PDB file of C-alpha atoms in Angstrom:
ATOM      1  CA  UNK J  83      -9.067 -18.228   0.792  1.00 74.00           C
ATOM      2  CA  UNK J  84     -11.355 -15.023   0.946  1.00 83.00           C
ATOM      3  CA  UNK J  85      -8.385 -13.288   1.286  1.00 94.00           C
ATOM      4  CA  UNK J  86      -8.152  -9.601   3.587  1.00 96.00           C
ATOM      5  CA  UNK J  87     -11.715  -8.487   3.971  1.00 96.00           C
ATOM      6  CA  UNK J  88     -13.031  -5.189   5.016  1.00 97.00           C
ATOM      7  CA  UNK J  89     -16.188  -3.860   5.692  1.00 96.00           C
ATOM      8  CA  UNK J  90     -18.472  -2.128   4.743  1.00 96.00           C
ATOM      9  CA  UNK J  91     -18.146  -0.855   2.038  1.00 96.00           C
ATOM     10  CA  UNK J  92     -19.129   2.300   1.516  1.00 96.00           C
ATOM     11  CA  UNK J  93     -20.005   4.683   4.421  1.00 96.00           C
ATOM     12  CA  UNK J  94     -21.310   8.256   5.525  1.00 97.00           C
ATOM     13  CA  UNK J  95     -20.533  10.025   8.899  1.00 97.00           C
ATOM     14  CA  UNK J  96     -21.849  13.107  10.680  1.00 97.00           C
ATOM     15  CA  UNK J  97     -19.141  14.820  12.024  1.00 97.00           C
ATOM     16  CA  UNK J  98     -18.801  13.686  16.089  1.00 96.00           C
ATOM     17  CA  UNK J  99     -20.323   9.850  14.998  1.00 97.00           C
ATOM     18  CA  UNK J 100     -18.082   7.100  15.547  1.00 96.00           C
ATOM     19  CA  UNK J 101     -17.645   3.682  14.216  1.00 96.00           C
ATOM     20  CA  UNK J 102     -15.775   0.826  13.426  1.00 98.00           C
ATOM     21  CA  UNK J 103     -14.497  -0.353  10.291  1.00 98.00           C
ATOM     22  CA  UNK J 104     -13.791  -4.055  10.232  1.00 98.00           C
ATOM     23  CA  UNK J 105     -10.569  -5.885   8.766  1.00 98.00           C
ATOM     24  CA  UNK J 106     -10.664 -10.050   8.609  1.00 98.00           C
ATOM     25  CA  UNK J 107      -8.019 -12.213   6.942  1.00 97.00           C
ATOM     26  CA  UNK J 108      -8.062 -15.737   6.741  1.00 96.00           C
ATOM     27  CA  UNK J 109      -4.177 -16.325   5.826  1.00 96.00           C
ATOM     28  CA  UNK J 110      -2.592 -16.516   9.627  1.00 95.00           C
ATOM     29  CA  UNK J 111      -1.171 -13.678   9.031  1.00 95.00           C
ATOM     30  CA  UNK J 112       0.845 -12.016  12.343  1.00 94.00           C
ATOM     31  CA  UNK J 113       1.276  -8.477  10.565  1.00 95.00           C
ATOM     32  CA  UNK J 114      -1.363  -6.541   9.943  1.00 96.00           C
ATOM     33  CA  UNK J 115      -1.673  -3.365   9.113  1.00 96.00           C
ATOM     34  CA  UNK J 116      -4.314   0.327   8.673  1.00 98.00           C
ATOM     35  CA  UNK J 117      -3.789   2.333   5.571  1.00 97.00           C
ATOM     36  CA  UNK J 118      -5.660   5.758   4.624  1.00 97.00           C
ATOM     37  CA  UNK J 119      -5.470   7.242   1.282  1.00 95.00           C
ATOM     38  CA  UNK J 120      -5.984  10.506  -0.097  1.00 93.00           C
ATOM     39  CA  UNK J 121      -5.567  11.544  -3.546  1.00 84.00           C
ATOM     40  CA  UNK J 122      -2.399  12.592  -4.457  1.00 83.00           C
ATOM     41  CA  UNK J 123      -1.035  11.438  -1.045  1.00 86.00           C
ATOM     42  CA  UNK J 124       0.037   8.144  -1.894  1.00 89.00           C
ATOM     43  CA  UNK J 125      -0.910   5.831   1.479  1.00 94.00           C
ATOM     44  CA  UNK J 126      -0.167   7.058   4.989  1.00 95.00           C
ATOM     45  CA  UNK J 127       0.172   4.024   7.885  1.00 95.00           C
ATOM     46  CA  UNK J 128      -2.365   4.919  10.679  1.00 97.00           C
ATOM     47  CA  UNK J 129      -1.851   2.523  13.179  1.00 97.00           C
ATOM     48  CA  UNK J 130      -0.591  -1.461  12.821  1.00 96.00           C
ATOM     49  CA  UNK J 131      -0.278  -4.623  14.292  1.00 96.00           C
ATOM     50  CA  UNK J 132       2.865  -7.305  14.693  1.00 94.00           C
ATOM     51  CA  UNK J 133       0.339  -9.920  16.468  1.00 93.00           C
ATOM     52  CA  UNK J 134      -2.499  -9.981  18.809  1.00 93.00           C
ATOM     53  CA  UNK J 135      -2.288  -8.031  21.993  1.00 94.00           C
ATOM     54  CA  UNK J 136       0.784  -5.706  19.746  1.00 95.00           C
ATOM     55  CA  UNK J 137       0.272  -2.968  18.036  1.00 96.00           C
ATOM     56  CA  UNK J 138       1.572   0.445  17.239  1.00 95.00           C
ATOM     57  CA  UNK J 139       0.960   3.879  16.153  1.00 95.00           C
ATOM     58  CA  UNK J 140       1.992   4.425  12.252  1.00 93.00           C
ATOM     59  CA  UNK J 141       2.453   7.631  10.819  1.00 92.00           C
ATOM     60  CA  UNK J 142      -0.960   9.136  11.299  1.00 96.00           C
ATOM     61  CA  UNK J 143      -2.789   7.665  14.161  1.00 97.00           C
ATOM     62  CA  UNK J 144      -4.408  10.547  15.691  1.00 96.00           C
ATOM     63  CA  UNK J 145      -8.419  10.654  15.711  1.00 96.00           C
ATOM     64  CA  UNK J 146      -8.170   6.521  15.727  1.00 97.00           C
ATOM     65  CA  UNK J 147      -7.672   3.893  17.762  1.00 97.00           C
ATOM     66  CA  UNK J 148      -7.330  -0.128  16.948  1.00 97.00           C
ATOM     67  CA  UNK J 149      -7.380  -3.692  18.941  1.00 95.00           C
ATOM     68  CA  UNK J 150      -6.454  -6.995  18.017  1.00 97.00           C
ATOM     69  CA  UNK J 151      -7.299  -9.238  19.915  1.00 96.00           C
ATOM     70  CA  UNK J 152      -7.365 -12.232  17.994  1.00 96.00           C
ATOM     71  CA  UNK J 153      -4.626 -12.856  14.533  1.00 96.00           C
ATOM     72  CA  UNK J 154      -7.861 -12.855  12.543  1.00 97.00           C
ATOM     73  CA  UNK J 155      -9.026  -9.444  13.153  1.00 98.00           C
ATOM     74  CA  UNK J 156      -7.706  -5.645  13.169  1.00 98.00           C
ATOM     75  CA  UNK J 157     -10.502  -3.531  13.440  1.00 98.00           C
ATOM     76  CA  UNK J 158      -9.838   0.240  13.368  1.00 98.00           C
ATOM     77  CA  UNK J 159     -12.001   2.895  15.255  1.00 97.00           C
ATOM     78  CA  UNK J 160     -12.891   6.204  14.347  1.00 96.00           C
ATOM     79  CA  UNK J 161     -14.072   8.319  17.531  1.00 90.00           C
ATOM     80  CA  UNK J 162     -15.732  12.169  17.165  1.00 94.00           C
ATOM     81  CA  UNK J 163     -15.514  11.481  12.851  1.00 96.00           C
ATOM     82  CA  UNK J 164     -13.861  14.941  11.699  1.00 96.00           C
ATOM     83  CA  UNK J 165     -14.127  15.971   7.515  1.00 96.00           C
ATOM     84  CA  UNK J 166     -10.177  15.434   7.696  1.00 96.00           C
ATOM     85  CA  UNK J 167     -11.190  11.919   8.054  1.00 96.00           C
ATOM     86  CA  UNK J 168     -12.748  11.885   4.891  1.00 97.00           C
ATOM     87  CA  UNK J 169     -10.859   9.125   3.031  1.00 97.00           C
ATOM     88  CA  UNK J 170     -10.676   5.945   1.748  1.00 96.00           C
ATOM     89  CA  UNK J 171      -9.567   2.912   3.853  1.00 97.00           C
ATOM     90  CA  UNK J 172      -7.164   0.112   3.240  1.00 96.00           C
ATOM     91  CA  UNK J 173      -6.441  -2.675   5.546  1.00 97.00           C
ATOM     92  CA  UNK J 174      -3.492  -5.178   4.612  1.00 96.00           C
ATOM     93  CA  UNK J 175      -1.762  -8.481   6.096  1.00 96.00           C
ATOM     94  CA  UNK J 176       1.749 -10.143   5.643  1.00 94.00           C
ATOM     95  CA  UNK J 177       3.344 -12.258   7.033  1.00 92.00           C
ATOM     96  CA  UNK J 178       6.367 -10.869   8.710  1.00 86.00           C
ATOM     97  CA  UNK J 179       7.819  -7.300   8.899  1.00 82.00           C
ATOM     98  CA  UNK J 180      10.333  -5.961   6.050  1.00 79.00           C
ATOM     99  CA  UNK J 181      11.060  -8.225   3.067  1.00 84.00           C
ATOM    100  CA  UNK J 182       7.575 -10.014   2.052  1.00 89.00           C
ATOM    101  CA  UNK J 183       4.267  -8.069   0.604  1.00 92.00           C
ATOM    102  CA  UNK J 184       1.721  -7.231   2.141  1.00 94.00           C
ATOM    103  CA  UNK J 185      -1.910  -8.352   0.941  1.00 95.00           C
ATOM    104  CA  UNK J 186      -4.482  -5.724   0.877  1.00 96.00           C
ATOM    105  CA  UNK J 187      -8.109  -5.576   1.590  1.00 96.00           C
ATOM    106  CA  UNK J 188     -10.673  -4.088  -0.912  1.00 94.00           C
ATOM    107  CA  UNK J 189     -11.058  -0.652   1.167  1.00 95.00           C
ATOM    108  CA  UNK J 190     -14.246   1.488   2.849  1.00 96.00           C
ATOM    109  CA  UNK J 191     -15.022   4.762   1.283  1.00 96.00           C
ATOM    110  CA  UNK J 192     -15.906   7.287   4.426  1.00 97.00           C
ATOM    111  CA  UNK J 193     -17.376  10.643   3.594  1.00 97.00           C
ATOM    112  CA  UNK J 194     -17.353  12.971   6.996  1.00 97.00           C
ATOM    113  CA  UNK J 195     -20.413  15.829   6.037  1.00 95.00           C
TER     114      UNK J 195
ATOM    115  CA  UNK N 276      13.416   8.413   8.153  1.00 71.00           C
ATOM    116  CA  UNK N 277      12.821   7.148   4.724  1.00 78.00           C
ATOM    117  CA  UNK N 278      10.895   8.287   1.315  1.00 87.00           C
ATOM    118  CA  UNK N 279       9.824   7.373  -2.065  1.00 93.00           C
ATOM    119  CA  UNK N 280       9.436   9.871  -4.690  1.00 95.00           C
ATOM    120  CA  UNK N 281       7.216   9.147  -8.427  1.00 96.00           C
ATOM    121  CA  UNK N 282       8.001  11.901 -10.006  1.00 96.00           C
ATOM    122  CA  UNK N 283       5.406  11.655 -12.511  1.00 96.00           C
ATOM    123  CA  UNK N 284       1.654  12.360 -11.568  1.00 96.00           C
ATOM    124  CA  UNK N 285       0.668  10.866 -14.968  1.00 97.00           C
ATOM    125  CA  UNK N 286       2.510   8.721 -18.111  1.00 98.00           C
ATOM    126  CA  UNK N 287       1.082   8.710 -21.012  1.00 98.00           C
ATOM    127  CA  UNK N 288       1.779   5.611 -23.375  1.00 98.00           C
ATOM    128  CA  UNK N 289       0.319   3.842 -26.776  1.00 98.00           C
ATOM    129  CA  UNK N 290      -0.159   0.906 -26.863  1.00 98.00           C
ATOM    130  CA  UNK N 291       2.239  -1.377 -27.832  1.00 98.00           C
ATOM    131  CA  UNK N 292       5.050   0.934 -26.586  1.00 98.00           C
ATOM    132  CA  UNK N 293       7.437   0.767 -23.937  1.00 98.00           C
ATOM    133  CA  UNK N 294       6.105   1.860 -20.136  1.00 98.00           C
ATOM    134  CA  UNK N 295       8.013   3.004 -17.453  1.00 98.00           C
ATOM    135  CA  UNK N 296       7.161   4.430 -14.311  1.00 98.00           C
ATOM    136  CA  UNK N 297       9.446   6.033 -12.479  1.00 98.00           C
ATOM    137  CA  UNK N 298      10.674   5.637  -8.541  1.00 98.00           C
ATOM    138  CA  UNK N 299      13.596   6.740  -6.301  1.00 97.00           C
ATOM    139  CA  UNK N 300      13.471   6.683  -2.727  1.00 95.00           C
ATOM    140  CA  UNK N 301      16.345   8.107  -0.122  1.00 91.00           C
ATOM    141  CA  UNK N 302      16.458   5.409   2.539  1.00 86.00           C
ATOM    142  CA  UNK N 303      19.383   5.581   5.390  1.00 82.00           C
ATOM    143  CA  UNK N 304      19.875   2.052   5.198  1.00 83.00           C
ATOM    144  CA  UNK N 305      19.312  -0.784   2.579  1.00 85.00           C
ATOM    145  CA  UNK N 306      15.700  -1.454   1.135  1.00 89.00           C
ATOM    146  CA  UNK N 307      13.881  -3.593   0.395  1.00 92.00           C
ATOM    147  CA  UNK N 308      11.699  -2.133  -2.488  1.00 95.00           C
ATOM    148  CA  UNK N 309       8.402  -2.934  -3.537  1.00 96.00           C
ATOM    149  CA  UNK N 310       5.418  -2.180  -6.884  1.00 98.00           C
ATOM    150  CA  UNK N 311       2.365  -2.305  -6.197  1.00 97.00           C
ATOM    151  CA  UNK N 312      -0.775  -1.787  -8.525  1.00 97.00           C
ATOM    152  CA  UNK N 313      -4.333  -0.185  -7.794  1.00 95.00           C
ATOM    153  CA  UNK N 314      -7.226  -0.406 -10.275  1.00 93.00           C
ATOM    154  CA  UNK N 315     -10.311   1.521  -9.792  1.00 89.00           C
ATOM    155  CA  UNK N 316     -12.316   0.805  -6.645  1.00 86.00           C
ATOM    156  CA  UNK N 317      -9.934  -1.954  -5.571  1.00 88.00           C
ATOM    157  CA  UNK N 318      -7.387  -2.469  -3.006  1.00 90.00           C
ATOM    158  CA  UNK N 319      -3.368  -2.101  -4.215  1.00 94.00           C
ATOM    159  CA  UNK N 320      -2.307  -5.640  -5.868  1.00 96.00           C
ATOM    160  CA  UNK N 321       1.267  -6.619  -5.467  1.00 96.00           C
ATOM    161  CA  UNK N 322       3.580  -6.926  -8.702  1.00 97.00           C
ATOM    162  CA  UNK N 323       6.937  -7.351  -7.974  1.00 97.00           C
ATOM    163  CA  UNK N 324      10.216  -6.720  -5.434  1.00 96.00           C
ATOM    164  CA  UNK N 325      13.504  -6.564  -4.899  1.00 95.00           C
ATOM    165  CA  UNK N 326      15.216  -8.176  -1.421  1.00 91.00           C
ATOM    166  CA  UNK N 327      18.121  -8.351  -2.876  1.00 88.00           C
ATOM    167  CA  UNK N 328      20.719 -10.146  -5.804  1.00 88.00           C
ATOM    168  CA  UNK N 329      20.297  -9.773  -9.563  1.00 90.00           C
ATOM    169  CA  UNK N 330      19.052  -6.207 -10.144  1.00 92.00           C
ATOM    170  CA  UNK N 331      16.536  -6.926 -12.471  1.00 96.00           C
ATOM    171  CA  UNK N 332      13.296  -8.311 -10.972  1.00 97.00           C
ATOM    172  CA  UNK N 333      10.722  -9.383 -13.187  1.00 96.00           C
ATOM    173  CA  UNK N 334       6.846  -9.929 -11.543  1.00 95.00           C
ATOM    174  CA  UNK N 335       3.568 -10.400 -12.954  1.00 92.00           C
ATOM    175  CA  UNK N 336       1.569  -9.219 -16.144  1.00 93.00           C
ATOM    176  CA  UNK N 337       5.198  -8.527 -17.760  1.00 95.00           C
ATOM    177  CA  UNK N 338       6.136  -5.998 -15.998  1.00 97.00           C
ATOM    178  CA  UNK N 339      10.036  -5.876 -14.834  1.00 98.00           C
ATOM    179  CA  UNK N 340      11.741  -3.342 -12.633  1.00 98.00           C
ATOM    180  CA  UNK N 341      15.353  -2.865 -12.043  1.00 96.00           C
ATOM    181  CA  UNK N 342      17.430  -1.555  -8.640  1.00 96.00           C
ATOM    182  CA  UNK N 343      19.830   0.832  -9.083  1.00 95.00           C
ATOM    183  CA  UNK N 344      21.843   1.302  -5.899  1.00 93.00           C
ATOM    184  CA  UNK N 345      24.254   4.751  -7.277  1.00 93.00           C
ATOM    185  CA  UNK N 346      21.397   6.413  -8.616  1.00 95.00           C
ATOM    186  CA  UNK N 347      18.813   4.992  -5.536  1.00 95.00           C
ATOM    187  CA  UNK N 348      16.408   4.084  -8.144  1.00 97.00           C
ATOM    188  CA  UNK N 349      13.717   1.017  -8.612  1.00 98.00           C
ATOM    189  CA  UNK N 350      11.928   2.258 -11.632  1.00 98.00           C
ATOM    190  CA  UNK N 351       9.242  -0.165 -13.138  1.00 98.00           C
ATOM    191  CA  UNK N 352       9.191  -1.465 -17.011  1.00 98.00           C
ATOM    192  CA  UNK N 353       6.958  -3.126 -19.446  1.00 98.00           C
ATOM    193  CA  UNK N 354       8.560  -3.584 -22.792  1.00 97.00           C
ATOM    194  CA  UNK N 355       4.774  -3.514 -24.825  1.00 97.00           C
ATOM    195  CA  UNK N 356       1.717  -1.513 -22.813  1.00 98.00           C
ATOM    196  CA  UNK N 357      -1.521  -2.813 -22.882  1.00 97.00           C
ATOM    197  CA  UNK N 358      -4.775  -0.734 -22.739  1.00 97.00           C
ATOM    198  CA  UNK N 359      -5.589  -3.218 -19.718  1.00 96.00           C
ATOM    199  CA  UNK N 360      -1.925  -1.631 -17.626  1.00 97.00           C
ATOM    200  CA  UNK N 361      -3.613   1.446 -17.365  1.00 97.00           C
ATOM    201  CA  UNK N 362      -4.110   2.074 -13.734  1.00 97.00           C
ATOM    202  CA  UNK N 363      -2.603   3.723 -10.794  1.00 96.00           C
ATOM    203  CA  UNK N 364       0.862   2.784  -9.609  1.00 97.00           C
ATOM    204  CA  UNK N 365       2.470   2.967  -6.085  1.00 97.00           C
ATOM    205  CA  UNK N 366       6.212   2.317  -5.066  1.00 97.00           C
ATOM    206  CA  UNK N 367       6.865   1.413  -1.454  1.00 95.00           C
ATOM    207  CA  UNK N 368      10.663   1.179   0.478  1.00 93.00           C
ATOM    208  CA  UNK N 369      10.539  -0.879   3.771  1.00 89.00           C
ATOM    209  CA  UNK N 370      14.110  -0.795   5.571  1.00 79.00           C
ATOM    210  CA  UNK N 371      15.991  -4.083   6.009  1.00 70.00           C
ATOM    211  CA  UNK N 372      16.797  -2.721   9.666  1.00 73.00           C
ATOM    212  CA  UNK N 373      13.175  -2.462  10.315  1.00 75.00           C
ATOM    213  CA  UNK N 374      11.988  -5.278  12.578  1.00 71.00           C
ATOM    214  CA  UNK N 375       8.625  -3.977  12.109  1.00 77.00           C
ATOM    215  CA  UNK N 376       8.619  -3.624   8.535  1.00 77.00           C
ATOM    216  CA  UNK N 377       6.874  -0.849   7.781  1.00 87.00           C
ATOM    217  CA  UNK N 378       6.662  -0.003   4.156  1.00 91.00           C
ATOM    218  CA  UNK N 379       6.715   3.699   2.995  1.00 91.00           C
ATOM    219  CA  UNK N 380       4.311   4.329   0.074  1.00 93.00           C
ATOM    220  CA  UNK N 381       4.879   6.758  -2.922  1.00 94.00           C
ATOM    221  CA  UNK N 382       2.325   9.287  -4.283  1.00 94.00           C
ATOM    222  CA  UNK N 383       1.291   7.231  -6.875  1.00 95.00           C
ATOM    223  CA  UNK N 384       1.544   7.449 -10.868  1.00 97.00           C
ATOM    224  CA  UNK N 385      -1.434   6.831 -13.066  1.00 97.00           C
ATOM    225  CA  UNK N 386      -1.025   5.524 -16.270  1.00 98.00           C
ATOM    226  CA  UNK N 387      -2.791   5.795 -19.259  1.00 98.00           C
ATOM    227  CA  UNK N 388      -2.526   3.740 -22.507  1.00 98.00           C
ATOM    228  CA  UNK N 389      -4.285   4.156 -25.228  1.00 97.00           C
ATOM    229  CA  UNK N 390      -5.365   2.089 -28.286  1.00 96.00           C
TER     230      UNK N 390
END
């Protein structure tokens, strides 16, 4: 199993681009969840999912927006990119709510200039 | 609400020596409590939990944590530090009442071991 998978990598914005940054996992996962992190900051929940059609802001949603339309795929949106944005990405997967980890995707790196 | 503190930015261990890493969080509820692990450029790697039962949870690589409900504590062991532990640490709560399960993340403590 691949695992979570994100993509890409690496990635640099002009401030009012958009994009989409892609999350995949292959574990049949219902739960899946958008991460940012910023140093210092620990990890702040943007926006999440509980299964396709479902999901929910997190603590930080505003400037994003997310679909998932199939249990495979959670892909997060950035719309008019701001340099708050500036940040590295995690998506993550589990397979309920509460008491079992989550399983987390290698991240995307987005510089705003 | 909930929230996890690390109150250490940085430890600094030899190797060889004990590590611990520090975490208390202030939950209105029970937790469920969580360590995670992050090495450079890579996504956070799970270690170890408690759900609940015997306080003392060990996980991978060695490391060990142990819950203390008075003191609201879940800090995170490793009797003999390797150079390879060295890394950044997170501790996450998620609330048993939660149906959603969100997990609340701390700031993070790096660790440093050296030979």
């Amino acid at each position: 199993n691949a695992g979570v998978t994100q993509t890409p990598k690496f990635r640099i914005l002009k401030i009012g681009q958009s994009m989409t940054l892609q999350c995949t996992q292959d574990m049949n996962h219902n739960y899946m969840y958008w991460y940012r992190q910023d140093p210092g900051m620990g990890l702040k929940l943007i926006y999440y999912s509980v299964g396709a059609g479902i999901t929910d802001k997190g603590e930080v949603p505003n400037g994003y927006n997310v679909s998932r339309s199939t249990t495979e795929d959670f892909p997060l949106r950035l719309e008019l990119a701001a340099p708050s944005q500036t940040s590295v990405y995690f998506c993550a997967s589990s397979e309920r709510g509460g008491s079992v980890e989550q399983y987390f995707g290698p991240g995307t790196r987005l510089t705003v200039t | 609400a909930q929230s996890v503190a690390q109150p250490e930015d940085q430890v600094n261990v030899a190797e060889g020596n004990p590590l611990t890493v520090k975490c208390t969080y202030s939950v209105s509820g029970n937790p469920y409590l969580f360590w995670y692990v992050q090495y450079p450029n890579r996504g956070l790697q799970f270690l170890l939990k408690y759900i609940t039962g015997d306080n003392l949870v060990k996980g991978s690589y060695g490391f060990e944590a142990e819950f203390n409900k008075s003191q609201t504590s879940f800090h995170l062991k490793k009797p003999s530090a390797l150079v390879s532990d060295s890394a950044l640490y997170f501790c996450a709560v998620s609330l048993t009442t939660d149906s959603w399960g969100k997990f609340q993340f701390g700031a993070g403590t790096q660790v440093v071991v050296t030979p």
